[in-house]
Structures are given as structure tokens and as C-alpha cells.
Tab-separated table of C-alpha atoms and ligand atoms in Angstrom:
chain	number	residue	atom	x	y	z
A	185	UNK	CA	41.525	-44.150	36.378
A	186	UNK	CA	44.912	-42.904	35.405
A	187	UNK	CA	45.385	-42.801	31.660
A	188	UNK	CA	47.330	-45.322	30.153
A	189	UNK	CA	49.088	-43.884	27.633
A	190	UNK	CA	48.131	-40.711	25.164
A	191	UNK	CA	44.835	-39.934	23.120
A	192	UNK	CA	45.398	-37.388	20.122
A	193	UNK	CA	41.814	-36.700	18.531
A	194	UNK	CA	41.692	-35.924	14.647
A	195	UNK	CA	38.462	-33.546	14.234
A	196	UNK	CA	37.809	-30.839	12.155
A	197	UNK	CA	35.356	-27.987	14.196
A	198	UNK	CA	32.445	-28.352	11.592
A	199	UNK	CA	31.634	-31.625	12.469
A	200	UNK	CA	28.885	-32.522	14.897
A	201	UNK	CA	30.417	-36.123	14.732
A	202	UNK	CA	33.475	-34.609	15.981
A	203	UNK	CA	31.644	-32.551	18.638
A	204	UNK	CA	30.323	-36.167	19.960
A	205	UNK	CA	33.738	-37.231	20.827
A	206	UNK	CA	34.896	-33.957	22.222
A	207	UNK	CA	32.109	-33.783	24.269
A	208	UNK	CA	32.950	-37.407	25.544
A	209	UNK	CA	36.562	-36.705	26.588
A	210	UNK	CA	35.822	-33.602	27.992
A	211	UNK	CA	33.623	-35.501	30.182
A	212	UNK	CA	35.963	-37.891	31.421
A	213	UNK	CA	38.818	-35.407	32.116
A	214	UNK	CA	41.183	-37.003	29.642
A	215	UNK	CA	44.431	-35.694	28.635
A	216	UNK	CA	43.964	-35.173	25.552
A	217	UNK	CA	45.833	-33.406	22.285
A	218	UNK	CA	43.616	-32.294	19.387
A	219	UNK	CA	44.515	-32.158	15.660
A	220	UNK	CA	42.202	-30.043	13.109
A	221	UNK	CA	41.941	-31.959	9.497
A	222	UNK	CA	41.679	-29.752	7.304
A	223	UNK	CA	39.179	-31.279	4.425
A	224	UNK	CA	40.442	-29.171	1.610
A	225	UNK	CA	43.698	-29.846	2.056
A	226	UNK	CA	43.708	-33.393	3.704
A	227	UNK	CA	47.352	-34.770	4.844
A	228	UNK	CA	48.275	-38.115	3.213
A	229	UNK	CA	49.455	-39.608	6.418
A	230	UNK	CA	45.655	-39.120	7.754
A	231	UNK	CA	44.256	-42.160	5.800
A	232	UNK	CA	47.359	-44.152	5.540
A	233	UNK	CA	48.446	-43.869	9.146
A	234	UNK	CA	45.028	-42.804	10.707
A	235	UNK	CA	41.515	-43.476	9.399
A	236	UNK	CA	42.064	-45.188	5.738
A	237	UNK	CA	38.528	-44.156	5.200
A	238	UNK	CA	39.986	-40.448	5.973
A	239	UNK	CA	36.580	-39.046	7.557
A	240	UNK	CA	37.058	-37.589	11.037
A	241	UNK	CA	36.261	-38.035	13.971
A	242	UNK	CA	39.393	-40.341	14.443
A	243	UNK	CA	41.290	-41.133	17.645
A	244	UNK	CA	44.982	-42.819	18.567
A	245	UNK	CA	44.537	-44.396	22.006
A	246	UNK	CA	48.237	-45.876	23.382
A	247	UNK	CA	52.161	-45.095	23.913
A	248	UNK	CA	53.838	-42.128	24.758
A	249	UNK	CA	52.935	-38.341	23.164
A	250	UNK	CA	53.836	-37.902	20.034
A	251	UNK	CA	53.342	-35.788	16.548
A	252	UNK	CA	49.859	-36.206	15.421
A	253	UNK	CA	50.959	-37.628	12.005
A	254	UNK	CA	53.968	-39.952	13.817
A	255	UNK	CA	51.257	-41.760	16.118
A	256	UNK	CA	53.121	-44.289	18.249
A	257	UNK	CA	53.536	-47.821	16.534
A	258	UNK	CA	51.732	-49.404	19.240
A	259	UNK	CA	48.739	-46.845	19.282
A	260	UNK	CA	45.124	-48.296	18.662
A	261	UNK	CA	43.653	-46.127	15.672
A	262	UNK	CA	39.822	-46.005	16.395
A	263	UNK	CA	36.820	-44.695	13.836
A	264	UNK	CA	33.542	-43.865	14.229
A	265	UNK	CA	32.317	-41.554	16.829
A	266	UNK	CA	29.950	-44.112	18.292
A	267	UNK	CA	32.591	-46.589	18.505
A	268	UNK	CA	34.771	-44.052	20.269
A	269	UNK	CA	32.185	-43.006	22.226
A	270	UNK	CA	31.603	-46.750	23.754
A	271	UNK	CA	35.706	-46.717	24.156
A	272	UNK	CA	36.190	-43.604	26.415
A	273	UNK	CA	32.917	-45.415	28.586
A	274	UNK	CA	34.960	-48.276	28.905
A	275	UNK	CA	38.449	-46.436	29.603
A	276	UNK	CA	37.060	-44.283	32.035
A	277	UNK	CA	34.324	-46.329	33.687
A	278	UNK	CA	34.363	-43.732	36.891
A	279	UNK	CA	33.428	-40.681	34.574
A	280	UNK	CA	30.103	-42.671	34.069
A	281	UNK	CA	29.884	-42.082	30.202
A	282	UNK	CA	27.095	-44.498	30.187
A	283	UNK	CA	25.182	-45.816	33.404
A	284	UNK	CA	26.105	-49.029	34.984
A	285	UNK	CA	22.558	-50.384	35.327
A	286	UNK	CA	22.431	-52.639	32.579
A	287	UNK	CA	18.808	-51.911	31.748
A	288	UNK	CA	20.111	-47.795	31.076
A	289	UNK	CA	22.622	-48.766	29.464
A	290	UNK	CA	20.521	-50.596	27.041
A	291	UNK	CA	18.074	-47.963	26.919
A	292	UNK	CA	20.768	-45.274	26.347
A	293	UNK	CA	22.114	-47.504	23.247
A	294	UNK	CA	18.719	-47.672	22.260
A	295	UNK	CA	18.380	-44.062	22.322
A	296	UNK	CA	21.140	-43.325	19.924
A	297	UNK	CA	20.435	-46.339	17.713
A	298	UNK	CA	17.043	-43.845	17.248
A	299	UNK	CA	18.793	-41.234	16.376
A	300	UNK	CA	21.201	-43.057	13.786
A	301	UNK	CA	18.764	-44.800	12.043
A	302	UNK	CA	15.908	-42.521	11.473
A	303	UNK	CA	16.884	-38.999	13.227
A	304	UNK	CA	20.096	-38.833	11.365
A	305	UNK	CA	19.033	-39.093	7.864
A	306	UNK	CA	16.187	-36.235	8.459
A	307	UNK	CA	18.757	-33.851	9.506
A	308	UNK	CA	20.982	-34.589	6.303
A	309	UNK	CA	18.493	-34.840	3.631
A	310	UNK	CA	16.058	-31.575	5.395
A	311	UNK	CA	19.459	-29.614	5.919
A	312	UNK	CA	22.256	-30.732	3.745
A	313	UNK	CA	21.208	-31.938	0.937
A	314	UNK	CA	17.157	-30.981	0.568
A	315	UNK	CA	15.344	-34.080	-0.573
A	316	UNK	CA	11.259	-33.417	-0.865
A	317	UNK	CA	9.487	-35.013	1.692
A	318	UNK	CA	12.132	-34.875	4.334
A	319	UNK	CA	10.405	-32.061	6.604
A	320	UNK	CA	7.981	-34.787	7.054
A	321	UNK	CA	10.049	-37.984	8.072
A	322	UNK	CA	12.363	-35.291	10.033
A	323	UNK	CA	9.362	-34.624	12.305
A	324	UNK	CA	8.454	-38.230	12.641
A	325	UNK	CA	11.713	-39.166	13.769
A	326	UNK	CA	11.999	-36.646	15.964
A	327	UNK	CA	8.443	-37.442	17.667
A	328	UNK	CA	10.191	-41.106	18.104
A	329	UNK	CA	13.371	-39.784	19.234
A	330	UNK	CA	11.185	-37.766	22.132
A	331	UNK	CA	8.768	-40.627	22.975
A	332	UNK	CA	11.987	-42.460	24.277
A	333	UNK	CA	12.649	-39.656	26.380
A	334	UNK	CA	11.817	-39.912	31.003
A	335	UNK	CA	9.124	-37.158	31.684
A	336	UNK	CA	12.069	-35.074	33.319
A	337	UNK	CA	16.358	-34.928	32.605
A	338	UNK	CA	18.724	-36.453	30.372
A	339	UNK	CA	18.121	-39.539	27.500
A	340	UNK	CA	18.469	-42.061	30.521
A	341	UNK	CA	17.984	-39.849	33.745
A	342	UNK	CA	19.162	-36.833	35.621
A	343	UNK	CA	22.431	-37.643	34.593
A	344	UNK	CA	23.885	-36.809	31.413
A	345	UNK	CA	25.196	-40.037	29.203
A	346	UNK	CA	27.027	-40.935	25.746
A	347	UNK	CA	23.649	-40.907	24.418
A	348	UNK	CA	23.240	-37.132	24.733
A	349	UNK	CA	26.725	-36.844	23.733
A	350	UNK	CA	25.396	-38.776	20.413
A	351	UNK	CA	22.769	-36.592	19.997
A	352	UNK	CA	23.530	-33.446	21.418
A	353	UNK	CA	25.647	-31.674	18.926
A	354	UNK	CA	22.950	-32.277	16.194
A	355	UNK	CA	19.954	-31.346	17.611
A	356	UNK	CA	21.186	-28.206	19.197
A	357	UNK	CA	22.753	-27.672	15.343
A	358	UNK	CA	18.734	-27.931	14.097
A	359	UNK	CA	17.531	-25.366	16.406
A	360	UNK	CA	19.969	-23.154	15.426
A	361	UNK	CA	20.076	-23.492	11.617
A	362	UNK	CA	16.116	-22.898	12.036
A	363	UNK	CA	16.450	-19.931	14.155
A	364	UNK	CA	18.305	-18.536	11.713
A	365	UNK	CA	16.999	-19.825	8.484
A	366	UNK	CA	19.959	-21.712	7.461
A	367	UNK	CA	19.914	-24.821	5.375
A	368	UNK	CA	19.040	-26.113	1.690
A	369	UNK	CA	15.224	-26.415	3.065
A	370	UNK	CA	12.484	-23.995	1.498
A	371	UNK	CA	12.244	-21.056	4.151
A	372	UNK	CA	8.274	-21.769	4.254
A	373	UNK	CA	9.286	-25.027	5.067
A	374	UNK	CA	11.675	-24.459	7.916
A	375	UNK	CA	9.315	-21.898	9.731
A	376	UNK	CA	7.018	-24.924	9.603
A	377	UNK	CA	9.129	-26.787	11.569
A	378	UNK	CA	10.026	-24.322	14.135
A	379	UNK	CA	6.526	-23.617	14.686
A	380	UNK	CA	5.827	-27.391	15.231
A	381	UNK	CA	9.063	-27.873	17.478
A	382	UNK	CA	8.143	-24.838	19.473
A	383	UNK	CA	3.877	-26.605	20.217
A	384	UNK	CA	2.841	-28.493	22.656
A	385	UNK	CA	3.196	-31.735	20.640
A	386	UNK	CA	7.624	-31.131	20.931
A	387	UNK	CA	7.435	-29.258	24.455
A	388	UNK	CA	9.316	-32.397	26.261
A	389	UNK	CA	11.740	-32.503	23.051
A	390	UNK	CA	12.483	-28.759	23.246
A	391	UNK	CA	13.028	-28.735	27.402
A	392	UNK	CA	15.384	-31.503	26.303
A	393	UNK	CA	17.093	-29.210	23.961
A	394	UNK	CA	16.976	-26.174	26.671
A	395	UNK	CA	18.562	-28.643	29.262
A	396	UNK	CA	21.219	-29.440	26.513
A	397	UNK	CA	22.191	-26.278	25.923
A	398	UNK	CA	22.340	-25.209	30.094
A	399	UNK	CA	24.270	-28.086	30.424
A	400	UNK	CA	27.732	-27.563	31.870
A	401	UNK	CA	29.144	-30.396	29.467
A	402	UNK	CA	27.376	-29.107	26.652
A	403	UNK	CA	28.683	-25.298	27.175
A	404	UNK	CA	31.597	-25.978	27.532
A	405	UNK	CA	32.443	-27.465	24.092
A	406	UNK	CA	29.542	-24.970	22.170
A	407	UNK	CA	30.110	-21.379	20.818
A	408	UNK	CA	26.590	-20.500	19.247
A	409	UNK	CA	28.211	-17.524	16.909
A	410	UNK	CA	31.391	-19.434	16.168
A	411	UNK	CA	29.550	-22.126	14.926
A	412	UNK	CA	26.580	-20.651	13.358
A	413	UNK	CA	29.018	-18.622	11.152
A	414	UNK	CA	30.850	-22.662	10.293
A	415	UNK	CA	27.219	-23.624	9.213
A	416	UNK	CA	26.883	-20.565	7.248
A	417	UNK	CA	30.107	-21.320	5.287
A	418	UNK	CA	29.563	-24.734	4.560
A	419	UNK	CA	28.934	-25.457	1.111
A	420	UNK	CA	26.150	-27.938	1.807
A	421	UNK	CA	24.121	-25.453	3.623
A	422	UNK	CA	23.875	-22.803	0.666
A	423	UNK	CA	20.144	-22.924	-0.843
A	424	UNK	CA	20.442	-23.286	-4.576
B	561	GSH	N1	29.917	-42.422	10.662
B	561	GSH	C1	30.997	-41.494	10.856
B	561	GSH	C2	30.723	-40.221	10.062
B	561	GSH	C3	31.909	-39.271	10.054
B	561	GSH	C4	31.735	-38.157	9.031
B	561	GSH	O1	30.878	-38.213	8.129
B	561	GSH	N2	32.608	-37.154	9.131
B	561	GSH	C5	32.590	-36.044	8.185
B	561	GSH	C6	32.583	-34.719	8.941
B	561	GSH	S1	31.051	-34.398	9.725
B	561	GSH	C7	33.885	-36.038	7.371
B	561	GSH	O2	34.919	-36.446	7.837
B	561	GSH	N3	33.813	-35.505	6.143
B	561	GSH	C8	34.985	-35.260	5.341
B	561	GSH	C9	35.145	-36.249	4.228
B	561	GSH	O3	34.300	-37.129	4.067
B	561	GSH	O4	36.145	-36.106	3.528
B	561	GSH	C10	31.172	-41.222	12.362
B	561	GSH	O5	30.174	-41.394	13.100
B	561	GSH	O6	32.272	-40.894	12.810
């Protein structure tokens, strides 16, 4: 499909939510121009003119190229990286963001709806913010997130889908903050969970991992050392 009309993405290059999008576009080819928010210093025009809620990701879909904080008039402004995610599927049906069986498509919603409501909140409170208790219900999730998985390939199939886009950037973020003992989790604790994610019980979780990361999609938007140093930076990763 040609594009109609220009996409500007508002990201910020710590933010897995961010890397969902990027992912996404990269995916379908699309033109697209990139902005960098920076979070300590946020613009103004970002939340009145962009996302009020002034979280990235954030995209302006519509009307001719313009400065990122002059979007065109007649641009749609679009939040939430799932949301945008189901967008570019449905702008660029031929890049096959999502399958067009009906049945995989449900099953790749499914998927991510996983992730979001159970997977997500492990990773935050076991990383980010350290609640006791959360090593636990970060395994379980993940042993629900892998049941869902085929024997072989991708969330849906061989091919890869918006619902490894969705997932992707934060489960290749735990293996790394684990391989490198990074995070507001007791170190005891985090070897704990490497060792389990590395046993047979996770082996079909960590191929999927291993696939994600030889993935040309994947590769192409990752840089291991650039972003482990992010991680190591952020403020919510420092162990008080
Ligand atoms: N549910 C949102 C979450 C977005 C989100 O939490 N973004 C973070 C970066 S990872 C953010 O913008 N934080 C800066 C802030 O809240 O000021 C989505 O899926 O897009």
C-alpha cells in the first residue's frame, strides 16, 4: 500500500513500549520520521498537541511532513502502543502485522492480552520497582505466557506477528537485565530465575527468546550494549 500521508513517532529509546511500535513500522516499510522525548525535560506542545497523557509511545498518522511539534491539523494523534500496533496492521494489511486467518488473529490478540495482564506486571514489580513475592507470580506468568506458545516458531506460527512485536522488546529486556544482574530484585533472587528460565521446564520459552533475538526484525531495531547501558542508567533499576 502506498502511504497516505506522513507518520512521525514520539519515543524515547528506553522504552520497550516504544520499541513495540518501532519494531511494527519497521516491519511494514513505512516512511517514517522519529522524535526522541526527552522525559526530563518534556516539551509542552507534547501533551497539548500530542498525547495529553504525555507518556510515549505516541504517533501522528495524516497530511503532509511536517515539524514534530507543528503536526498537521488534520493528523490523527494515536496512544498506546497496542493501539498503534493494531493501526499499522490495518494500514499496511500486505506487511502481514497480524495473520489474516481469523482464528490467529484471535490467538495472537490473545497472546498479548497474556502478556498485559499478568506478564507485564511481573516484569515491573520483579524489575522496577521490587515488590516481595513478585519472582514468584513473574514465573507463573511466564509459564502461561509459554503454554500459549506452537511447539516450533513465532506466538502464532513461523511467521513473526504484532504479538511478538508486543512482547518482544520485554522479554529479551529480562534476559538481559538477568544476565547481567540488573534490576531492584535481590541478586539471590534473580540467579533463581535464570536458573529456572534456563531448565527444562522454560526450554520452549527460552528457544522463543533465542528465535527473537536471531530474528531479522528483532536485530534490526536491538543494540544489546546500547541498551543494557539505558537499563543501567535508569533510575528505577538502581537496587536500594
Ligand atoms: N500503556 C502505555 C504505556 C506507555 C508508558 O508507560 N511509557 C513510558 C515509557 S516506557 C513513559 O512515557 N514514561 C514517561 C512518563 O510517564 O512521563 C503504552 O502501551 O503505550
Amino acid at each position: 500500500m502506498v502511504q497516505n500521508g506522513q507518520i512521525t513517532l514520539y519515543s524515547s529509546p528506553y522504552s520497550p513500549f516504544t520499541h513495540r511500535v518501532r519494531i511494527a513500522l519497521d516491519q511494514a516499510k513505512a516512511d517514517y520520521t522519529e522524535y526522541v522525548i526527552d522525559f526530563a525535560n518534556k516539551p509542552s506542545w507534547y501533551a497539548e498537541k500530542i498525547n495529553p497523557i504525555g507518556k510515549v509511545p505516541a504517533i501522528t498518522y495524516g497530511g503532509p511532513k511536517s515539524a514534530p511539534e507543528n503536526p498537521p491539523p488534520e493528523s490523527a494523534k494515536i496512544n498506546e502502543s497496542l493501539v498503534i500496533l493494531e493501526l499499522l496492521a490495518d494500514l499496511f494489511p500486505e506487511a502481514n502485522l497480524l495473520p489474516s486467518d481469523p482464528v490467529l488473529r484471535a490467538q495472537a490478540r490473545l497472546f498479548i492480552n497474556a502478556f498485559e495482564t499478568k506478564a507485564f506486571d511481573g516484569f515491573k514489580d520483579f524489575f522496577f520497582m521490587y515488590v516481595k513475592g513478585s519472582d514468584k507470580s513473574l514465573l507463573e506468568s511466564l509459564e502461561a505466557l509459554q503454554a500459549r506458545l506452537p511447539p516450533t516458531g513465532f506466538a502464532v506460527g513461523p511467521e513473526w506477528s504484532n504479538a511478538d512485536s508486543a512482547v518482544a522488546p520485554f522479554l529479551v529486556r529480562m534476559d538481559l537485565m538477568l544476565r547481567h544482574d540488573v534490576g531492584r530484585y535481590p541478586q539471590e533472587e534473580g540467579a533463581a530465575i535464570l536458573e529456572a528460565l534456563r531448565g527444562a521446564k522454560f526450554a520452549r520459552l527460552a528457544k522463543y527468546i533465542d528465535d527473537i533475538m536471531k530474528s531479522p526484525v528483532f536485530k534490526t531495531t536491538w543494540d544489546e550494549e546500547i541498551n543494557l547501558k539505558l537499563i543501567k542508567l535508569n533510575p528505577a533499576t538502581q537496587r536500594k
